[in-house]
mmCIF file of C-alpha atoms in Angstrom:
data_model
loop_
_atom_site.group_PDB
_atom_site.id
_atom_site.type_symbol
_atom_site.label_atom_id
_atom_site.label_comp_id
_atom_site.label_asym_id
_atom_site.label_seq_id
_atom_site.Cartn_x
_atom_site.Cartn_y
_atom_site.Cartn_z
ATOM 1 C CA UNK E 11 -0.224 2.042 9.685
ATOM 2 C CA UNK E 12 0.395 -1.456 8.325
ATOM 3 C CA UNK E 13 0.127 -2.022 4.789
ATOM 4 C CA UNK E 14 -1.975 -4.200 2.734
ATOM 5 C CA UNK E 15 -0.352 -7.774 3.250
ATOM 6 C CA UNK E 16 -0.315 -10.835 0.680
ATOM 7 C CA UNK E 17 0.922 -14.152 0.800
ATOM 8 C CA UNK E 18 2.523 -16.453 -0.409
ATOM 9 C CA UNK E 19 4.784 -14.234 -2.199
ATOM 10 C CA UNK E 20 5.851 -16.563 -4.743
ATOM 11 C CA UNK E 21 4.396 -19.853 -5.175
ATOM 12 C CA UNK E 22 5.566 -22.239 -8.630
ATOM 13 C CA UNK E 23 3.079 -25.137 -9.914
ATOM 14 C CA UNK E 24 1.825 -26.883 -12.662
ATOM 15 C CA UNK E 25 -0.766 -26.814 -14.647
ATOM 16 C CA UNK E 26 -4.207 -28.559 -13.266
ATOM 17 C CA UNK E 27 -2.770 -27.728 -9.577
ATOM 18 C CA UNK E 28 -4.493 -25.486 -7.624
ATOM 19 C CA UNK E 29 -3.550 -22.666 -5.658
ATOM 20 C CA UNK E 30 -4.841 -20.187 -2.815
ATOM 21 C CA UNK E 31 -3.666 -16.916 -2.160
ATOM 22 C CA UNK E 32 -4.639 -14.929 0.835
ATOM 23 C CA UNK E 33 -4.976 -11.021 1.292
ATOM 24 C CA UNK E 34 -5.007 -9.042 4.670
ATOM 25 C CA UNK E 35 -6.559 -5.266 3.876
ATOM 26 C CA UNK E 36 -6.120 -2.526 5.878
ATOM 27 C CA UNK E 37 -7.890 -2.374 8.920
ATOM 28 C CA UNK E 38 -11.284 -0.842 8.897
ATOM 29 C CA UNK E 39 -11.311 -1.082 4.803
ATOM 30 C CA UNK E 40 -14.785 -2.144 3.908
ATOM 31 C CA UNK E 41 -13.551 -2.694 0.108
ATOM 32 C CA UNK E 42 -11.344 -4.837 -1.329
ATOM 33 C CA UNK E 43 -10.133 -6.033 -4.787
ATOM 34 C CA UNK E 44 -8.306 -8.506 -6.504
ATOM 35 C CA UNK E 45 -5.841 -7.827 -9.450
ATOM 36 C CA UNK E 46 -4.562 -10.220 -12.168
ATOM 37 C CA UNK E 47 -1.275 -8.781 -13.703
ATOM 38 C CA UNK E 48 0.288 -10.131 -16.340
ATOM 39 C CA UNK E 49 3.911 -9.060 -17.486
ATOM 40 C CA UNK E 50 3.954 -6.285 -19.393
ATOM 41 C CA UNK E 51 0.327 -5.421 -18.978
ATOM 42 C CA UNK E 52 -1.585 -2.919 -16.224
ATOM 43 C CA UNK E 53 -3.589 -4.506 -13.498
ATOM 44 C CA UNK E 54 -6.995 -6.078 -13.937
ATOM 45 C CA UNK E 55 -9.845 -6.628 -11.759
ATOM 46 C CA UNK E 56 -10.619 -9.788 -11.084
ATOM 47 C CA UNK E 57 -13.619 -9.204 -8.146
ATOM 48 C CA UNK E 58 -14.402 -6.456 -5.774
ATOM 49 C CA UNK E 59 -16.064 -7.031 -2.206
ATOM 50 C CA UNK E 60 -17.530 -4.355 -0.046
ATOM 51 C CA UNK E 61 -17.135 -6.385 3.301
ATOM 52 C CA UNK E 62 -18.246 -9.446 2.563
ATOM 53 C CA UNK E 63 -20.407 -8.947 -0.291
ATOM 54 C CA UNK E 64 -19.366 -8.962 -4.310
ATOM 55 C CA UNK E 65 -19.645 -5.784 -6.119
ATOM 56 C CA UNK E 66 -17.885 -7.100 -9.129
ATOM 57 C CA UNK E 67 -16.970 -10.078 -10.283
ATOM 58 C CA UNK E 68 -17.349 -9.287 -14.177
ATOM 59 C CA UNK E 69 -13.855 -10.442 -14.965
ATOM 60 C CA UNK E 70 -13.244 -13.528 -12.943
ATOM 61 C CA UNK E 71 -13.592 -16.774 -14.883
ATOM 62 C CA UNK E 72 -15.237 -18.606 -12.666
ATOM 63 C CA UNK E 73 -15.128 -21.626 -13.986
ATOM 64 C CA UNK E 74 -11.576 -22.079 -12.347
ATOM 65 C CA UNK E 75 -11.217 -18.587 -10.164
ATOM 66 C CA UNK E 76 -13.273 -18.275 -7.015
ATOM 67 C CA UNK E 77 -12.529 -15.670 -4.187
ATOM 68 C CA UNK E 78 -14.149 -15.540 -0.655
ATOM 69 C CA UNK E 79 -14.553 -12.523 2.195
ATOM 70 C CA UNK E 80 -15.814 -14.784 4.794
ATOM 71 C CA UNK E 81 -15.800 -12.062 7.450
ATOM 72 C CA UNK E 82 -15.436 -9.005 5.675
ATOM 73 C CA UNK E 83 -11.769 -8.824 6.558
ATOM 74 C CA UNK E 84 -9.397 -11.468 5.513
ATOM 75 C CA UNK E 85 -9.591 -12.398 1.486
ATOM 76 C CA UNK E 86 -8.686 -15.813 -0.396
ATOM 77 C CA UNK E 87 -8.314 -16.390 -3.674
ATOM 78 C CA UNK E 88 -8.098 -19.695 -5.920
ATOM 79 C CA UNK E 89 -7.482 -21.204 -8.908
ATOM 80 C CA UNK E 90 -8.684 -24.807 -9.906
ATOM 81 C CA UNK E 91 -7.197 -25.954 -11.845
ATOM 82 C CA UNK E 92 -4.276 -23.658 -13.062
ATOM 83 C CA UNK E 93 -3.703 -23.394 -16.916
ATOM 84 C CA UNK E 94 -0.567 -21.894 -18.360
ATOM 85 C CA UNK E 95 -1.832 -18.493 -19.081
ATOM 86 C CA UNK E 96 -2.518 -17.837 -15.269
ATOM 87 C CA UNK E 97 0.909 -17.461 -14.848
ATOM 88 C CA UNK E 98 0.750 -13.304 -13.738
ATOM 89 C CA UNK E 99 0.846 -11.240 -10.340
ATOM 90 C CA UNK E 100 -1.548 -11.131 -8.037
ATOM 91 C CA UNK E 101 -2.436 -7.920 -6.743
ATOM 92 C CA UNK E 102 -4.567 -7.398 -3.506
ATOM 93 C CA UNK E 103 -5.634 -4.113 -2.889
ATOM 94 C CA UNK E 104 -8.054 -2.695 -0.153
ATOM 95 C CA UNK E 105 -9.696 1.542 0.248
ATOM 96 C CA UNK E 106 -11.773 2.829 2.863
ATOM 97 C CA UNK E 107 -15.479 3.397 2.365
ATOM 98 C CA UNK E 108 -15.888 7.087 2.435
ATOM 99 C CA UNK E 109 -12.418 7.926 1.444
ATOM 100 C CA UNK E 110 -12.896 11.111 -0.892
ATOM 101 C CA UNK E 111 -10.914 10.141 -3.356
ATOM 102 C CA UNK E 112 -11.266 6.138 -3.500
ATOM 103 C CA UNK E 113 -7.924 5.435 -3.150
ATOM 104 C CA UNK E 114 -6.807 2.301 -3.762
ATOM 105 C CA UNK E 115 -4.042 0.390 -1.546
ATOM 106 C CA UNK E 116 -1.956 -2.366 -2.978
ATOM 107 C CA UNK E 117 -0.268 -5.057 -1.405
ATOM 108 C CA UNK E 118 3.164 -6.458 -2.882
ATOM 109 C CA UNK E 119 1.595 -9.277 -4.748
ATOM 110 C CA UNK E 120 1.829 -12.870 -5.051
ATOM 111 C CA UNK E 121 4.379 -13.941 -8.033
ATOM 112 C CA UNK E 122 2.475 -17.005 -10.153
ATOM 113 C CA UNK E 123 4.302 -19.294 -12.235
ATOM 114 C CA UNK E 124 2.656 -22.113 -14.047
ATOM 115 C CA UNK E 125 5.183 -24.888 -15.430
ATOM 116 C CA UNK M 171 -16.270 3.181 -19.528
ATOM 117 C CA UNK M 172 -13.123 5.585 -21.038
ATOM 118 C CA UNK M 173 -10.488 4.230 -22.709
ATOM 119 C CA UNK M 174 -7.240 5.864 -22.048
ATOM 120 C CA UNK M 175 -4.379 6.476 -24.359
ATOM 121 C CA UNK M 176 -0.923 7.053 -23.062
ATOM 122 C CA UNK M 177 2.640 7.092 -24.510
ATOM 123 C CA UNK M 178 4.268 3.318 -24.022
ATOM 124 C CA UNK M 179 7.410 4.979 -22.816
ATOM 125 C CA UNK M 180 9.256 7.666 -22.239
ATOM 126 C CA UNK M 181 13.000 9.087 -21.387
ATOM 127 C CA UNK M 182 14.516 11.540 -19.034
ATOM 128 C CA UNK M 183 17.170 13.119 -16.732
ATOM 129 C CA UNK M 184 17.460 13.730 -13.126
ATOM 130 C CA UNK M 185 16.465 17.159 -12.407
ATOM 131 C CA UNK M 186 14.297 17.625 -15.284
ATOM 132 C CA UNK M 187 10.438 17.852 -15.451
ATOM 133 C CA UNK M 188 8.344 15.161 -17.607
ATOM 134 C CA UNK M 189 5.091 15.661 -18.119
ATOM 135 C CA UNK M 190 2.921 12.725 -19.325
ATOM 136 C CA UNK M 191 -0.591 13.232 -21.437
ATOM 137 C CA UNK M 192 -3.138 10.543 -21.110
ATOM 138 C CA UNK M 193 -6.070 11.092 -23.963
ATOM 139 C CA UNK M 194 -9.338 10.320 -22.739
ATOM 140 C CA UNK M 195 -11.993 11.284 -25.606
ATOM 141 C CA UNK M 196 -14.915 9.713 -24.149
ATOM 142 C CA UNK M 197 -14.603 10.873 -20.644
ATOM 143 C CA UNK M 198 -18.120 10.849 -18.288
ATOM 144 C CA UNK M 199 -19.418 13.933 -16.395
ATOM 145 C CA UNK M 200 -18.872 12.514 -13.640
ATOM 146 C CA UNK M 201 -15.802 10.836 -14.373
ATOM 147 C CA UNK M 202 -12.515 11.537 -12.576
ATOM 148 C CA UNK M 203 -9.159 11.298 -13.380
ATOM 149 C CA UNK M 204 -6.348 9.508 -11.448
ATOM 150 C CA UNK M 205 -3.046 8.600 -11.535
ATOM 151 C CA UNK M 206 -0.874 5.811 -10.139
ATOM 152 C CA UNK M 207 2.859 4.842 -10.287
ATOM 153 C CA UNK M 208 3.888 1.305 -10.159
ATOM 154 C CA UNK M 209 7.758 0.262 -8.920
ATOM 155 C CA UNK M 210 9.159 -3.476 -10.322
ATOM 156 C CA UNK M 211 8.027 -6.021 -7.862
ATOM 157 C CA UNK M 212 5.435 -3.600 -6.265
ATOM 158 C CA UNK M 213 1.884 -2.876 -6.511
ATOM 159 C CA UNK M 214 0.817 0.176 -7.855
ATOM 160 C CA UNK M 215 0.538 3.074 -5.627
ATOM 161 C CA UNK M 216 -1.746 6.768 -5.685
ATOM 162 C CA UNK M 217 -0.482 9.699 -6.966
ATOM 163 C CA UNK M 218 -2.734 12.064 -7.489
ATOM 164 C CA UNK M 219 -6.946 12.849 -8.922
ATOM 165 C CA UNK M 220 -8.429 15.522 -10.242
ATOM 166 C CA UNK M 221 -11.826 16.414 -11.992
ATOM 167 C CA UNK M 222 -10.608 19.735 -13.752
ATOM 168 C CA UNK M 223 -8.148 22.548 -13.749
ATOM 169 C CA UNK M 224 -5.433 21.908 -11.998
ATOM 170 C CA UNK M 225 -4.361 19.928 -9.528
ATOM 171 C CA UNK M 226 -1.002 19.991 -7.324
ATOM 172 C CA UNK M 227 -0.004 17.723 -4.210
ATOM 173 C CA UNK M 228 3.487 16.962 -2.619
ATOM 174 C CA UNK M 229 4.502 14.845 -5.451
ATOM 175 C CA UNK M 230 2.746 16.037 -8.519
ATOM 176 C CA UNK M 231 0.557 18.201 -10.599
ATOM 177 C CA UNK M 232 -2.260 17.509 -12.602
ATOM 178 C CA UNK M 233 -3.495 19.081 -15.084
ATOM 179 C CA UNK M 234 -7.051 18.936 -17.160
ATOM 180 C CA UNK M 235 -8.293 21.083 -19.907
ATOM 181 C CA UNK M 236 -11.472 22.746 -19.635
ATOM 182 C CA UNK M 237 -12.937 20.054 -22.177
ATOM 183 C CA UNK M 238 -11.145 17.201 -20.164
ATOM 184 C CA UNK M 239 -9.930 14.881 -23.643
ATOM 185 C CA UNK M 240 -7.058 14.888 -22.049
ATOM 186 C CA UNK M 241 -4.791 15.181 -19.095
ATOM 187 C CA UNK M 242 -0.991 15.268 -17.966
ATOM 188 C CA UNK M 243 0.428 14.847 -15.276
ATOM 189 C CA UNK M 244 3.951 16.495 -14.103
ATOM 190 C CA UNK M 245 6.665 15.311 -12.311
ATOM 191 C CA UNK M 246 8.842 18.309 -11.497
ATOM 192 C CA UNK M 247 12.631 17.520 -11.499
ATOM 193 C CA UNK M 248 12.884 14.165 -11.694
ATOM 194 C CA UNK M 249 15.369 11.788 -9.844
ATOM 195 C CA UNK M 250 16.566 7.950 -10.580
ATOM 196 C CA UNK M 251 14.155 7.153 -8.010
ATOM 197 C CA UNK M 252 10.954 8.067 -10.005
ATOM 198 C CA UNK M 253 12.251 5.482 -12.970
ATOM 199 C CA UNK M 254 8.166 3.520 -12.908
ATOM 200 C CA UNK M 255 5.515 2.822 -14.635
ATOM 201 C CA UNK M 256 2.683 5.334 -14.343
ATOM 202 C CA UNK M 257 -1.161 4.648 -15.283
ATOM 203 C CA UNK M 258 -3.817 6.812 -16.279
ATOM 204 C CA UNK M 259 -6.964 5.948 -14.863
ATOM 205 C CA UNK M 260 -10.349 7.310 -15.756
ATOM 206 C CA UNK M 261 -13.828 6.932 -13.739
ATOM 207 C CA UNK M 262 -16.530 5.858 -12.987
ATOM 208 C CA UNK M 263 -17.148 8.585 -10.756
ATOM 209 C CA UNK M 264 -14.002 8.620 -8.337
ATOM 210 C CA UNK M 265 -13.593 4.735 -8.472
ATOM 211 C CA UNK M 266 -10.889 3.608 -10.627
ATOM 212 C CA UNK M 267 -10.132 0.385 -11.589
ATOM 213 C CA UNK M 268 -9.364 -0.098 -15.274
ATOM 214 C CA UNK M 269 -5.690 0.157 -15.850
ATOM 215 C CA UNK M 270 -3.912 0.414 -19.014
ATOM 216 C CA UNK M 271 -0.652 -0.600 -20.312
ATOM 217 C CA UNK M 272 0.847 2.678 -18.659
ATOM 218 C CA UNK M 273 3.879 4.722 -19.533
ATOM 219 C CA UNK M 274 7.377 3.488 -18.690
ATOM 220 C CA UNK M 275 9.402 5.930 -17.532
ATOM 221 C CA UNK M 276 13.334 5.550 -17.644
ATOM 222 C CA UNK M 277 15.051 8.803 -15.349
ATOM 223 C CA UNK M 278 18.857 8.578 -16.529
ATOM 224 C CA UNK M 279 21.586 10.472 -14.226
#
């Protein structure tokens, strides 16, 4: 079974840029999050979708984060414009609806660094 | 939602068994507990959930006292292989998604 996939898996820019990561779940996953992590620190939720609907989006600053399930599959998300303090990891992770236990799947992460 | 407390880090040696306690105080009813381990450069991956008692699977064992303040889970003989970073997670329900700072655990040969 393929994994959770993320790209780009590094990207470098500077501040005010923007920048768009993309997320592949598992297939048939109805739910999937996004994870900021900064070094040192545990992941945080950023947004959860269940298809292609928010459940969460509590955390996200969305003045300059916004993240899209346009189909219910396939995730972006983006930052505009990047500050400093955005510089983290990216986590993606996707779990099936009806899974007992709610596991979570994580993809490798995209690597941010903000110059 | 709980807040979790766990050790920052800890040491150990192959073939030994560490056990890690996560302190949960203001755990739900119908909160669970789970645990995940986190390799550099990777996301962080299941280990194992339980609601009470104990709890054993391939990898690990978890267990809960009967007024569930607390947890641990156990890692029976350790190799280099398990050195990671291992969160605590608590609710709500079976759904967790607020990670802490973790424990960092170093497995020396």
């Amino acid at each position: 079974e393929a994994g959770v996939a993320q790209s780009p898996r590094y990207k470098i820019i500077e501040k005010r840029q923007s920048v768009a990561f993309w997320c592949n779940p598992i297939s048939g996953h109805a739910t999937l999050y996004w994870y900021q992590q900064i070094l040192g620190q545990g992941p945080k939720l950023l947004i959860q979708f269940q298809n292609n609907g928010v459940v969460d989006d509590s955390q996200l600053p969305k003045d300059r984060f916004s993240a899209e399930r346009l189909k219910g599959v396939d995730s972006t998300l983006k930052i505009q414009p990047a500050k400093l303090e955005d510089s983290a990891v990216y986590l993606c992770a996707s779990s099936f609806f009806g899974d007992s236990q709610e596991t979570q799947y994580f993809g490798p992460g995209t690597r941010l660094l903000v110059l | 939602l709980a807040k979790t407390t766990q050790p920052i880090s800890m040491d150990s040696y192959e073939g030994q068994e560490v056990n890690i306690t996560c302190s949960h105080n203001n755990i739900a009813t119908n909160d669970y507990i789970t645990w995940y381990q986190q390799f550099p450069s990777q996301g962080p991956r299941f280990i194992i959930q339980g609601y009470k008692t104990k709890v054993t699977n391939e990898v690990a064992s978890l267990f809960i006292p009967a007024d569930r303040k607390s947890s641990t889970l156990s890692l029976p003989r350790v190799s280099l292989s398990d050195t990671a970073v291992y969160y605590c997670l608590v609710g709500p329900g079976r759904r967790a998604l607020t990670f802490g700072s973790g424990t960092r655990l170093q497995v020396q040969p």
